[in-house]
Coordinates of C-alpha atoms and ligand atoms in Angstrom, one line a residue:
X1 CA 113.7 26.4 177.0
X2 CA 111.4 26.6 180.1
X3 CA 109.4 29.8 181.0
X4 CA 112.0 30.8 183.6
X5 CA 114.8 30.9 181.1
X6 CA 116.3 27.6 182.1
X7 CA 116.6 24.6 179.8
X8 CA 116.2 22.1 182.6
X9 CA 115.4 22.1 186.3
X10 CA 118.5 20.0 187.0
X11 CA 121.5 18.8 185.1
X12 CA 123.2 15.8 186.6
X13 CA 126.8 15.1 185.6
X14 CA 127.6 11.3 185.6
X15 CA 125.5 8.2 185.1
X16 CA 126.9 6.0 187.9
X17 CA 124.7 4.9 190.8
X18 CA 124.7 8.3 192.3
X19 CA 123.8 10.2 189.2
X20 CA 121.1 7.7 188.1
X21 CA 119.6 7.7 191.6
X22 CA 119.3 11.4 192.1
X23 CA 118.1 12.1 188.5
X24 CA 115.3 9.5 188.9
X25 CA 114.2 10.7 192.3
X26 CA 113.9 14.3 191.0
X27 CA 112.3 13.3 187.7
X28 CA 109.7 11.2 189.7
X29 CA 108.5 14.6 191.1
X30 CA 107.8 15.8 187.6
X31 CA 110.9 18.0 187.3
X32 CA 112.9 18.3 184.0
X33 CA 116.2 16.5 184.4
X34 CA 119.1 16.1 182.0
X35 CA 121.8 13.5 182.8
X36 CA 125.1 13.7 181.0
X37 CA 127.4 10.7 181.0
X38 CA 130.8 10.8 179.2
X39 CA 131.0 7.1 178.5
X40 CA 128.7 4.8 176.5
X41 CA 127.1 2.2 178.7
X42 CA 127.7 -0.5 179.6
X43 CA 131.1 0.6 181.0
X44 CA 133.4 -1.0 183.5
X45 CA 133.5 0.2 187.1
X46 CA 134.8 -1.3 190.3
X47 CA 132.6 -1.5 193.4
X48 CA 130.7 -4.8 193.0
X49 CA 129.7 -5.7 196.5
X50 CA 126.4 -4.0 197.6
X51 CA 124.7 -3.5 200.9
X52 CA 121.1 -4.2 201.9
X53 CA 120.4 -0.5 202.3
X54 CA 121.0 0.0 198.6
X55 CA 119.2 -3.2 197.4
X56 CA 116.2 -3.1 199.7
X57 CA 116.1 0.7 200.4
X58 CA 117.1 2.9 197.5
X59 CA 116.5 0.3 194.7
X60 CA 113.0 -0.2 196.2
X61 CA 112.3 3.5 196.0
X62 CA 113.7 3.6 192.5
X63 CA 111.4 0.8 191.5
X64 CA 114.2 -1.6 190.2
X65 CA 113.9 -4.4 192.8
X66 CA 112.3 -6.7 190.2
X67 CA 114.9 -5.8 187.6
X68 CA 117.6 -6.8 190.1
X69 CA 115.9 -10.1 190.9
X70 CA 115.6 -10.9 187.2
X71 CA 119.3 -10.0 186.6
X72 CA 120.2 -13.1 188.7
X73 CA 123.0 -11.4 190.6
X74 CA 124.9 -13.4 193.2
X75 CA 123.0 -13.3 196.5
X76 CA 125.2 -11.9 199.4
X77 CA 124.2 -12.9 202.9
X78 CA 127.0 -11.0 204.6
X79 CA 130.8 -11.1 204.9
X80 CA 133.5 -13.6 205.9
X81 CA 136.7 -12.1 207.3
X82 CA 140.1 -13.5 208.2
X83 CA 141.0 -10.3 210.0
X84 CA 142.4 -9.2 213.3
X85 CA 143.7 -11.2 216.2
X86 CA 141.5 -14.2 215.5
X87 CA 143.5 -16.7 213.3
X88 CA 140.2 -18.3 212.2
X89 CA 137.8 -16.7 209.6
X90 CA 134.6 -15.3 211.2
X91 CA 131.3 -14.6 209.4
X92 CA 128.5 -12.2 209.9
X93 CA 125.1 -12.2 208.2
X94 CA 123.0 -9.1 207.6
X95 CA 120.1 -11.1 209.1
X96 CA 121.7 -10.6 212.5
X97 CA 120.2 -7.1 212.5
X98 CA 116.4 -6.9 212.8
X99 CA 116.6 -4.0 210.3
X100 CA 117.7 -6.5 207.6
X101 CA 115.8 -9.6 208.6
X102 CA 113.7 -11.8 206.4
X103 CA 113.9 -11.0 202.6
X104 CA 116.0 -8.0 203.3
X105 CA 118.8 -10.1 204.8
X106 CA 120.4 -10.6 201.4
X107 CA 122.1 -8.1 199.2
X108 CA 123.9 -8.7 195.9
X109 CA 127.3 -9.0 194.4
X110 CA 126.9 -7.3 191.0
X111 CA 128.7 -6.8 187.8
X112 CA 128.7 -3.0 187.7
X113 CA 128.4 -2.9 183.9
X114 CA 124.9 -4.5 184.3
X115 CA 123.9 -2.9 187.6
X116 CA 124.7 0.6 186.5
X117 CA 122.9 0.0 183.2
X118 CA 119.7 -1.1 185.1
X119 CA 119.7 2.1 187.1
X120 CA 120.4 4.3 184.0
X121 CA 117.7 2.6 181.9
X122 CA 115.3 3.1 184.8
X123 CA 116.2 6.8 184.9
X124 CA 115.2 7.0 181.2
X125 CA 112.0 5.2 181.9
X126 CA 111.2 7.6 184.7
X127 CA 111.5 10.6 182.5
X128 CA 115.2 11.6 182.7
X129 CA 116.7 12.8 179.4
X130 CA 120.0 10.8 179.3
X131 CA 122.8 11.7 176.9
X132 CA 125.8 9.3 176.8
X133 CA 129.2 10.1 175.3
X134 CA 128.6 13.6 176.5
X135 CA 131.2 15.2 178.9
X136 CA 130.7 18.2 181.1
X137 CA 133.7 20.4 180.6
X138 CA 132.8 23.2 183.0
X139 CA 130.0 24.7 185.1
X140 CA 128.5 28.1 184.2
X141 CA 128.3 30.8 186.9
X142 CA 126.0 33.8 186.8
X143 CA 128.4 36.7 187.2
X144 CA 125.9 38.8 189.1
X145 CA 124.6 36.3 191.7
X146 CA 127.7 34.0 191.7
X147 CA 125.2 31.1 191.4
X148 CA 126.0 28.1 189.3
X149 CA 123.3 28.0 186.6
X150 CA 124.4 25.5 184.0
X151 CA 127.1 23.5 182.3
X152 CA 129.3 23.6 179.3
X153 CA 129.1 20.2 177.6
X154 CA 130.9 18.4 174.8
X155 CA 128.7 16.0 172.9
X156 CA 129.5 13.0 170.7
X157 CA 130.2 15.3 167.8
X158 CA 132.8 17.2 169.9
X159 CA 130.8 20.4 169.7
X160 CA 130.6 22.5 172.9
X161 CA 127.3 23.8 174.0
X162 CA 125.9 25.6 177.1
X163 CA 122.9 24.2 178.9
X164 CA 121.2 26.3 181.7
X165 CA 119.6 24.8 184.7
X166 CA 118.4 25.8 188.2
X167 CA 120.7 23.1 189.8
X168 CA 123.8 21.2 188.7
X169 CA 124.6 17.9 190.5
X170 CA 128.2 16.7 190.3
X171 CA 127.9 12.9 190.4
X172 CA 130.9 12.4 188.2
X173 CA 132.9 10.2 190.6
X174 CA 136.4 10.5 191.9
X175 CA 138.3 11.2 188.8
X176 CA 136.6 14.3 187.3
X177 CA 137.6 17.9 188.3
X178 CA 134.2 19.4 188.5
X179 CA 134.3 19.2 192.3
X180 CA 136.9 22.0 192.3
X181 CA 134.1 24.4 191.3
X182 CA 132.3 24.1 194.7
X183 CA 135.2 25.9 196.5
X184 CA 137.3 24.5 199.3
X185 CA 139.8 21.7 199.1
X186 CA 139.5 17.9 198.7
X187 CA 141.1 16.7 202.0
X188 CA 142.9 13.3 201.7
X189 CA 143.0 11.0 204.8
X190 CA 146.4 10.6 206.4
X191 CA 145.3 7.2 207.5
X192 CA 143.8 5.5 204.5
X193 CA 146.4 5.9 201.7
X194 CA 146.2 2.5 200.1
X195 CA 146.5 1.2 196.6
X196 CA 144.4 -1.6 195.0
X197 CA 145.6 -4.0 192.3
X198 CA 142.8 -6.2 191.0
X199 CA 141.7 -8.6 188.3
X200 CA 139.2 -11.4 187.6
X201 CA 139.4 -15.2 187.8
X202 CA 137.3 -18.1 186.6
X203 CA 136.9 -21.4 188.6
X204 CA 137.8 -20.1 192.1
X205 CA 136.5 -21.9 195.2
X206 CA 133.4 -20.8 197.0
X207 CA 132.7 -20.5 200.7
X208 CA 130.4 -23.3 202.0
X209 CA 126.7 -22.8 201.7
X210 CA 124.8 -20.8 202.8
X211 CA 127.7 -18.2 202.6
X212 CA 128.9 -19.0 199.1
X213 CA 127.9 -15.5 197.9
X214 CA 129.6 -13.6 200.8
X215 CA 132.4 -11.2 200.3
X216 CA 135.6 -12.8 201.6
X217 CA 138.2 -10.3 203.0
X218 CA 141.5 -11.8 204.1
X219 CA 144.2 -9.7 205.8
X220 CA 147.9 -10.5 205.1
X221 CA 151.2 -8.8 205.9
X222 CA 151.0 -6.3 203.0
X223 CA 147.3 -5.4 203.4
X224 CA 144.2 -7.4 202.6
X225 CA 142.5 -9.2 199.7
X226 CA 138.9 -9.0 198.6
X227 CA 137.4 -12.1 197.0
X228 CA 133.9 -11.4 195.5
X229 CA 132.0 -14.2 193.8
X230 CA 130.2 -12.4 190.9
X231 CA 128.7 -15.6 189.4
X232 CA 129.2 -19.3 190.0
X233 CA 132.4 -19.1 187.8
X234 CA 133.6 -15.5 187.9
X235 CA 135.4 -13.9 190.9
X236 CA 136.7 -10.4 191.4
X237 CA 140.0 -10.5 193.3
X238 CA 141.9 -7.5 194.5
X239 CA 144.9 -6.8 196.8
X240 CA 144.7 -3.6 198.8
X241 CA 148.2 -2.6 199.8
X242 CA 149.3 -0.5 202.7
X243 CA 151.6 2.5 201.9
X244 CA 154.6 0.6 203.2
X245 CA 154.0 -2.3 200.8
X246 CA 153.4 -0.3 197.6
X247 CA 156.6 -1.5 196.1
X248 CA 155.0 -5.0 195.7
X249 CA 152.7 -3.5 193.0
X250 CA 155.6 -2.3 190.9
X251 CA 156.5 -3.6 187.5
X252 CA 154.5 -6.1 185.6
X253 CA 150.9 -6.0 187.0
X254 CA 150.1 -9.7 186.3
X255 CA 153.2 -10.9 188.0
X256 CA 152.6 -8.5 190.9
X257 CA 149.1 -9.7 191.5
X258 CA 149.9 -13.4 191.1
X259 CA 152.9 -12.9 193.6
X260 CA 150.7 -11.2 196.1
X261 CA 148.1 -14.0 195.8
X262 CA 150.9 -16.5 196.7
X263 CA 151.7 -14.4 199.8
X264 CA 148.2 -14.8 201.2
X265 CA 147.6 -18.6 201.8
X266 CA 143.8 -18.5 202.0
X267 CA 143.4 -16.6 198.7
X268 CA 146.0 -18.8 197.1
X269 CA 144.1 -21.9 198.2
X270 CA 140.8 -20.5 196.9
X271 CA 142.4 -19.7 193.5
X272 CA 144.5 -22.9 193.3
X273 CA 142.4 -24.3 190.4
X274 CA 141.3 -21.0 188.9
X275 CA 142.3 -19.3 185.6
X276 CA 142.8 -15.5 185.3
X277 CA 140.4 -13.9 182.8
X278 CA 142.6 -12.3 180.1
X279 CA 140.0 -11.0 177.6
X280 CA 137.2 -8.6 177.4
X281 CA 136.4 -6.0 180.1
X282 CA 137.6 -8.3 182.9
X283 CA 140.8 -9.2 181.1
X284 CA 142.7 -6.2 182.3
X285 CA 144.6 -6.0 185.6
X286 CA 143.8 -2.6 187.0
X287 CA 145.3 -0.3 189.7
X288 CA 143.4 2.2 191.7
X289 CA 144.7 4.5 194.4
X290 CA 141.8 4.1 196.8
X291 CA 142.9 7.1 198.9
X292 CA 140.1 8.3 201.1
X293 CA 139.1 11.9 200.9
X294 CA 136.3 14.3 201.8
X295 CA 135.5 17.7 200.3
X296 CA 135.6 20.8 202.6
X297 CA 132.3 21.9 201.0
X298 CA 129.6 19.8 199.6
X299 CA 127.6 22.5 197.9
X300 CA 127.3 26.1 196.9
X301 CA 124.2 27.9 195.5
X302 CA 123.2 26.0 192.3
X303 CA 125.8 23.2 192.6
X304 CA 125.8 20.1 194.8
X305 CA 128.4 17.3 195.1
X306 CA 127.2 13.7 195.8
X307 CA 128.7 10.2 195.7
X308 CA 132.4 9.8 195.1
X309 CA 132.5 13.4 193.9
X310 CA 132.0 14.5 197.5
X311 CA 133.9 11.9 199.5
X312 CA 135.3 8.3 199.4
X313 CA 136.1 6.0 202.2
X314 CA 138.3 2.8 202.2
X315 CA 136.4 0.0 200.5
X316 CA 136.8 -2.8 203.1
X317 CA 133.1 -2.6 204.0
X318 CA 131.8 -2.0 200.5
X319 CA 130.2 1.3 201.5
X320 CA 130.9 3.2 198.2
X321 CA 127.6 2.5 196.4
X322 CA 125.7 2.9 199.6
X323 CA 127.2 6.4 200.3
X324 CA 126.7 7.3 196.6
X325 CA 123.0 6.3 196.5
X326 CA 122.2 7.5 200.1
X327 CA 123.7 10.9 199.3
X328 CA 121.7 11.0 196.1
X329 CA 118.5 10.5 198.1
X330 CA 119.5 13.3 200.6
X331 CA 120.4 15.7 197.8
X332 CA 117.2 14.8 195.8
X333 CA 115.2 15.7 198.9
X334 CA 116.9 19.1 199.0
X335 CA 116.4 19.8 195.3
X336 CA 112.8 18.6 195.3
X337 CA 111.9 20.7 198.3
X338 CA 113.4 23.9 196.8
X339 CA 111.8 23.3 193.4
X340 CA 108.4 22.7 195.0
X341 CA 108.9 26.1 196.7
X342 CA 107.4 27.5 199.9
X343 CA 108.2 25.5 202.9
X344 CA 111.9 25.6 203.6
X345 CA 114.7 27.9 202.3
X346 CA 117.5 26.6 200.1
X347 CA 120.3 27.0 202.6
X348 CA 118.5 25.0 205.3
X349 CA 117.7 22.2 202.8
X350 CA 121.3 21.8 201.6
X351 CA 122.7 22.1 205.1
X352 CA 120.5 19.2 206.0
X353 CA 121.9 17.1 203.1
X354 CA 125.4 17.9 204.1
X355 CA 125.1 17.3 207.8
X356 CA 123.5 13.8 207.2
X357 CA 125.9 12.8 204.5
X358 CA 128.9 13.8 206.6
X359 CA 127.4 11.9 209.6
X360 CA 127.1 8.7 207.6
X361 CA 130.7 9.1 206.2
X362 CA 132.1 9.8 209.6
X363 CA 130.5 6.7 211.0
X364 CA 132.3 4.5 208.5
X365 CA 135.5 6.5 208.8
X366 CA 135.7 6.3 212.6
X367 CA 134.8 2.6 212.7
X368 CA 137.4 1.8 210.0
X369 CA 140.2 3.4 211.8
X370 CA 139.6 1.0 214.7
X371 CA 139.0 -1.9 212.3
X372 CA 142.5 -1.6 210.8
X373 CA 144.0 -2.3 214.3
X374 CA 144.9 -5.9 213.6
X375 CA 145.6 -6.7 217.3
X376 CA 141.9 -6.7 218.1
X377 CA 139.4 -9.4 217.6
X378 CA 136.0 -9.2 216.2
X379 CA 134.3 -8.6 219.5
X380 CA 136.3 -5.5 220.0
X381 CA 135.3 -4.4 216.5
X382 CA 131.6 -5.0 217.3
X383 CA 132.0 -2.9 220.5
X384 CA 133.5 -0.1 218.4
X385 CA 130.6 -0.2 216.0
X386 CA 128.2 0.2 218.9
X387 CA 130.2 3.2 220.1
X388 CA 130.5 5.1 216.9
X389 CA 126.8 4.6 216.1
X390 CA 125.7 5.3 219.6
X391 CA 123.4 2.4 219.3
X392 CA 121.5 0.7 222.2
X393 CA 121.4 -2.6 220.3
X394 CA 123.9 -5.3 221.0
X395 CA 127.5 -4.9 219.8
X396 CA 127.1 -7.4 217.0
X397 CA 123.8 -5.9 215.9
X398 CA 125.3 -2.4 215.9
X399 CA 128.1 -3.7 213.7
X400 CA 125.8 -5.4 211.2
X401 CA 123.5 -2.3 211.1
X402 CA 126.5 -0.1 210.3
X403 CA 128.1 -2.4 207.7
X404 CA 124.7 -3.1 206.1
X405 CA 124.2 0.7 205.7
X406 CA 121.3 0.9 208.2
X407 CA 122.6 2.9 211.1
X408 CA 121.3 6.3 210.0
X409 CA 117.9 5.3 211.2
X410 CA 116.4 6.2 207.8
X411 CA 113.2 4.3 207.0
X412 CA 114.1 4.8 203.3
X413 CA 117.1 2.5 203.7
X414 CA 115.4 -0.5 205.1
X415 CA 112.6 -2.7 203.8
X416 CA 109.2 -1.3 205.1
X417 CA 108.4 -4.7 206.5
X418 CA 111.4 -4.5 208.9
X419 CA 110.3 -1.5 210.9
X420 CA 107.7 -3.5 212.7
X421 CA 109.0 -7.1 212.4
X422 CA 111.5 -7.2 215.2
X423 CA 109.7 -10.0 217.0
X424 CA 109.6 -12.2 213.9
X425 CA 113.2 -11.4 213.1
X426 CA 114.4 -12.4 216.5
X427 CA 112.3 -15.6 216.3
X428 CA 114.1 -16.4 213.1
X429 CA 117.5 -15.7 214.7
X430 CA 116.7 -17.7 217.7
X431 CA 115.9 -20.7 215.4
X432 CA 119.3 -20.2 213.7
X433 CA 121.0 -20.3 217.0
X434 CA 119.3 -23.5 217.9
X435 CA 120.6 -25.3 214.8
X436 CA 123.8 -27.3 215.0
X437 CA 127.0 -25.6 213.8
X438 CA 127.9 -27.2 210.4
X439 CA 130.9 -25.3 209.1
X440 CA 133.9 -23.5 210.5
X441 CA 133.6 -19.8 210.1
X442 CA 129.8 -20.0 210.4
X443 CA 128.2 -17.1 212.1
X444 CA 126.3 -19.2 214.6
X445 CA 129.2 -18.9 217.1
X446 CA 128.8 -15.2 216.9
X447 CA 125.1 -15.6 217.4
X448 CA 125.5 -17.9 220.4
X449 CA 127.9 -15.6 222.2
X450 CA 126.3 -12.2 221.5
X451 CA 122.7 -12.8 220.3
X452 CA 121.5 -14.5 223.4
X453 CA 121.8 -11.2 225.3
X454 CA 120.3 -9.2 222.5
X455 CA 117.3 -11.5 222.1
X456 CA 116.5 -11.3 225.7
X457 CA 117.0 -7.6 225.6
X458 CA 114.8 -7.1 222.6
X459 CA 111.6 -7.2 224.6
X460 CA 112.7 -4.1 226.5
X461 CA 114.6 -2.4 223.7
X462 CA 112.0 0.2 222.8
X463 CA 111.8 1.0 226.5
X464 CA 115.6 1.3 226.9
X465 CA 115.7 3.6 223.8
X466 CA 113.1 5.8 225.4
X467 CA 115.1 5.9 228.6
X468 CA 118.4 6.7 226.9
X469 CA 116.8 9.4 224.8
X470 CA 117.7 7.6 221.5
X471 CA 114.8 7.2 219.2
X472 CA 114.2 5.1 216.1
X473 CA 111.7 7.7 215.1
X474 CA 113.1 9.4 212.0
X475 CA 110.7 12.4 212.7
X476 CA 113.2 13.6 215.2
X477 CA 115.8 15.9 213.5
X478 CA 119.5 15.0 213.7
X479 CA 120.4 18.6 214.8
X480 CA 118.9 21.6 216.4
X481 CA 116.7 23.4 213.8
X482 CA 117.1 20.5 211.4
X483 CA 114.7 19.0 209.0
X484 CA 113.1 15.5 208.8
X485 CA 112.1 13.5 205.7
X486 CA 108.6 14.2 204.4
X487 CA 106.0 11.5 204.5
X488 CA 106.7 10.7 200.8
X489 CA 110.4 10.4 201.7
X490 CA 111.4 12.6 198.7
X491 CA 111.3 16.1 200.3
X492 CA 112.3 17.7 203.6
X493 CA 109.8 19.0 206.2
X494 CA 110.2 20.9 209.3
X495 CA 109.5 18.6 212.3
X496 CA 106.4 20.5 213.3
X497 CA 104.9 20.1 209.8
X498 CA 105.7 16.4 209.7
X499 CA 104.0 15.9 213.1
X500 CA 100.8 17.4 211.8
Ligands
LIG1 C1 139.4 -0.5 195.0 C2 138.0 -0.2 195.2 C3 137.0 -1.1 195.5 C4 135.7 -0.8 195.7 N1 134.8 -1.7 196.1 C5 133.5 -1.4 196.4 C6 132.5 -2.4 196.8 O1 132.8 -3.6 196.8 N2 131.3 -1.9 197.0 C7 130.9 -0.6 196.9 O2 129.7 -0.3 197.1 N3 131.8 0.3 196.5 C8 133.1 0.0 196.2 N4 134.0 0.9 195.8 C9 133.5 2.3 195.6 C10 132.7 2.5 194.3 O3 133.5 2.2 193.2 C11 132.2 4.0 194.3 O4 132.0 4.5 195.5 C12 131.0 4.1 193.4 O5 131.1 3.7 192.1 C13 130.6 5.6 193.4 O6 129.5 5.9 192.6 P1 129.3 7.3 191.9 O7 128.0 7.2 191.1 O8 129.5 8.4 192.8 O9 130.5 7.4 190.8 P2 130.9 6.5 189.6 O10 130.4 5.1 189.7 O11 132.4 6.7 189.4 O12 130.2 7.2 188.4 C14 130.6 8.4 187.9 C15 130.2 8.5 186.4 O13 130.5 9.9 186.0 C16 131.0 9.8 184.7 N5 131.7 11.1 184.4 C17 132.9 11.4 185.0 N6 133.3 12.6 184.6 C18 132.3 13.1 183.8 C19 132.1 14.3 183.1 N7 133.0 15.3 183.1 N8 131.0 14.4 182.3 C20 130.1 13.4 182.3 N9 130.2 12.3 182.9 C21 131.3 12.1 183.7 C22 131.8 8.6 184.7 O14 132.0 8.1 183.4 C23 131.0 7.6 185.5 O15 130.1 6.8 184.7 C24 135.3 0.6 195.6 C25 136.2 1.5 195.2 C26 137.6 1.2 195.0 C27 138.5 2.2 194.6

C-alpha cells in the first residue's frame, strides 16, 4: 500500500487498445498503474482496420512503431468504396492529406489478437502491473465523499478482493456494465442501429497495386460489406445490415453470410475462389449489434470512461481504435495533470477530456449521417467532411484528414515530420497527379479534379487560415477557459503557461 492509503494511483479495467494506451501513458510518468483484463491474451476482437492517427501518432508516443513494423501487418494506403450514386468504385489515399504524407501515409490492417498483445506487452515493459484472467466486478465508492476509490475484482482463483486507487479507468469496451457506475444513461442512436455478421476467408482477390491493402467497402441493397485483407491469404469479411434487412441474418449463420455475399456482386467476385476459414479463432461466424451509442456522462470524481466504454460510432470508417486510443491520450493527460498536482483543478482537467472526446465523436457522427445518404456522390461527401470539420483545406483533403483521424488538429496524432512538410507533401502529390492512370478506381482521378485547386491554394493556406481565424496551432484552446496540451503532450496546461 502507498503512503496515502491507496494501493495504486490508477486501476485500469480492460486491456484492449484503450486500456493499454492509457495505462502506459500514465505509467510513463512514474505513477503506479494496475491493469485488469478478464481474458487471457491473445484474445479475439473485431476492429482490424487502423487509421494513420493510431499508427503514426499514438503508437509512436507509446514506443511501439518498431514492434508494428516487425509484425509485418498488411500496409493500408487508404480505402476503396463502391458507395453512393457513383456506380464505379472510388479510392482515397491517406497521402492526399499533407498531415499523413510520406511515411505516415500508410496505416495497417491488423489481426487484433496480435496488435492488442503488442500494446499490452508494451504496457508491462513500461511499468504497468498487468493481471489477466481478472475481472472487475464492481467499483468502490467512498461513502463520505461519494468518490470512486477502487474496484472489487475477481482473480483467476475466483476469490474477490478490493483494490484501492485514486482513479479508476473504465476501458472495458462495449459489453461490460461498469459504465453504469458513472451515472447518466447510455444513449443509443436512432440512426445507426445496424447488425454485423462476419467471418474469415482464405484466397480472396486483392485490389490492384498499390491499393491491395486498402479496406474495401461495398454498399448493396441490405447495407454494406467490409473486405479487409489481413494477410496475403486471409481476409476479414463482414456484412453490416440495415434494420429493415435484419431478417436476412436469421437462422444458420454460415448460410446467411454466404447468401448475403451472393447478393453483393463485387464481394461475390472477390471471394469466387476463396474458402471460408472454419477452424481456430477465425473459424466462427460472429454477429455483433454495432448500434452506436454515447454516454450522457464520461466521468465522475475518481472514475473515467474511455474507448468503447464511453461511446461507439458505426464502423464504416474504422474509427473505433482511433477513438479508443485518442480518448486514452486525453484521459491520461487529465490523470497525469491531477496526479502531478498544482496547476489545474480536477474538474477542469476532466471537462477538457470530455469536451475534446465528444468533439471528435461528433465529427464522425455528423459526417456519417450524410455518408449514409446513398443518393450522393463522393464529391458531396467530401464537401460534407469539410463542413463538419470546419476546415479551410480542400474538400478531399478535409475528408482524408477526418477519416485518417487527423482533424482534431492534435500534433500528437500525426507524425512530427508532417507538421512542417506541407511543401514536400504537395510536391509528392503533384508528381502522383502527373503519372498516367493505370487502374480503374485509382485515386488519381480524385487528385486531378480536386487536388489541383488545393495544390495551388497551399501556398496561401496559412494566410487563409489566419484570415478565417482558424489555426493549426494546438496551443489555442478549443473552448473558452479551456486547456491545451503541455509541451510533453502528456499533461494539460493553461494556455498562458504553455505560451511561456
Ligand atoms: C462490426 C464492427 C466492426 C469494427 N471494425 C473496426 C475497424 O475496422 N477499425 C476500428 O478501429 N474499429 C472497428 N470497430 C470498433 C472496435 O472494435 C472498438 O472500437 C475497439 O476495440 C475499442 O477498443 P477498447 O479498448 O475501448 O475496447 P475493447 O477492444 O473491447 O477492449 C476491452 C477489454 O476489456 C476487457 N473487459 C471487459 N470487461 C471487463 C471486466 N469487467 N474486467 C476486466 N476486463 C474487462 C475485455 O476482455 C477486453 O479485452 C468495429 C466494431 C464493430 C462492432
